[in-house]
Amino acid sequence: MNNQQMNNKYWKFSNIKIVHKVWIGFLLVIALSTAISLVALQSF
């Protein structure tokens, strides 16, 4: 395996990690907004 292939694999891996973090953040935001709206509905 040459250096170029190593770099490509590393970049793919780091891109997957970034996408993973974005998805986790996205899901957290959805969960938080859902929880907040539920609490708001209950308080009315």
GROMACS .gro file of C-alpha atoms in nm:
model
   44
    1MET     CA    1   0.000   0.000   0.000
    2ASN     CA    2   0.149   0.334  -0.101
    3ASN     CA    3   0.128   0.670   0.070
    4GLN     CA    4  -0.154   0.802  -0.150
    5GLN     CA    5  -0.382   0.513  -0.056
    6MET     CA    6  -0.298   0.564   0.312
    7ASN     CA    7  -0.392   0.932   0.284
    8ASN     CA    8  -0.718   0.851   0.105
    9LYS     CA    9  -0.814   0.600   0.372
   10TYR     CA   10  -0.729   0.849   0.647
   11TRP     CA   11  -0.934   1.123   0.483
   12LYS     CA   12  -1.232   0.895   0.434
   13PHE     CA   13  -1.207   0.790   0.798
   14SER     CA   14  -1.185   1.147   0.928
   15ASN     CA   15  -1.474   1.253   0.703
   16ILE     CA   16  -1.685   0.970   0.847
   17LYS     CA   17  -1.595   1.090   1.198
   18ILE     CA   18  -1.697   1.447   1.111
   19VAL     CA   19  -2.026   1.332   0.958
   20HIS     CA   20  -2.083   1.117   1.268
   21LYS     CA   21  -2.034   1.419   1.496
   22VAL     CA   22  -2.268   1.630   1.280
   23TRP     CA   23  -2.535   1.360   1.298
   24ILE     CA   24  -2.500   1.328   1.677
   25GLY     CA   25  -2.531   1.706   1.710
   26PHE     CA   26  -2.832   1.708   1.478
   27LEU     CA   27  -3.006   1.432   1.677
   28LEU     CA   28  -2.928   1.609   2.005
   29VAL     CA   29  -3.082   1.932   1.875
   30ILE     CA   30  -3.395   1.744   1.765
   31ALA     CA   31  -3.419   1.565   2.100
   32LEU     CA   32  -3.373   1.891   2.290
   33SER     CA   33  -3.630   2.083   2.088
   34THR     CA   34  -3.877   1.796   2.125
   35ALA     CA   35  -3.822   1.788   2.501
   36ILE     CA   36  -3.859   2.166   2.527
   37SER     CA   37  -4.182   2.167   2.327
   38LEU     CA   38  -4.320   1.884   2.541
   39VAL     CA   39  -4.238   2.075   2.859
   40ALA     CA   40  -4.393   2.389   2.712
   41LEU     CA   41  -4.711   2.200   2.623
   42GLN     CA   42  -4.734   2.054   2.972
   43SER     CA   43  -4.688   2.392   3.140
   44PHE     CA   44  -4.979   2.548   2.951
   0.00000   0.00000   0.00000
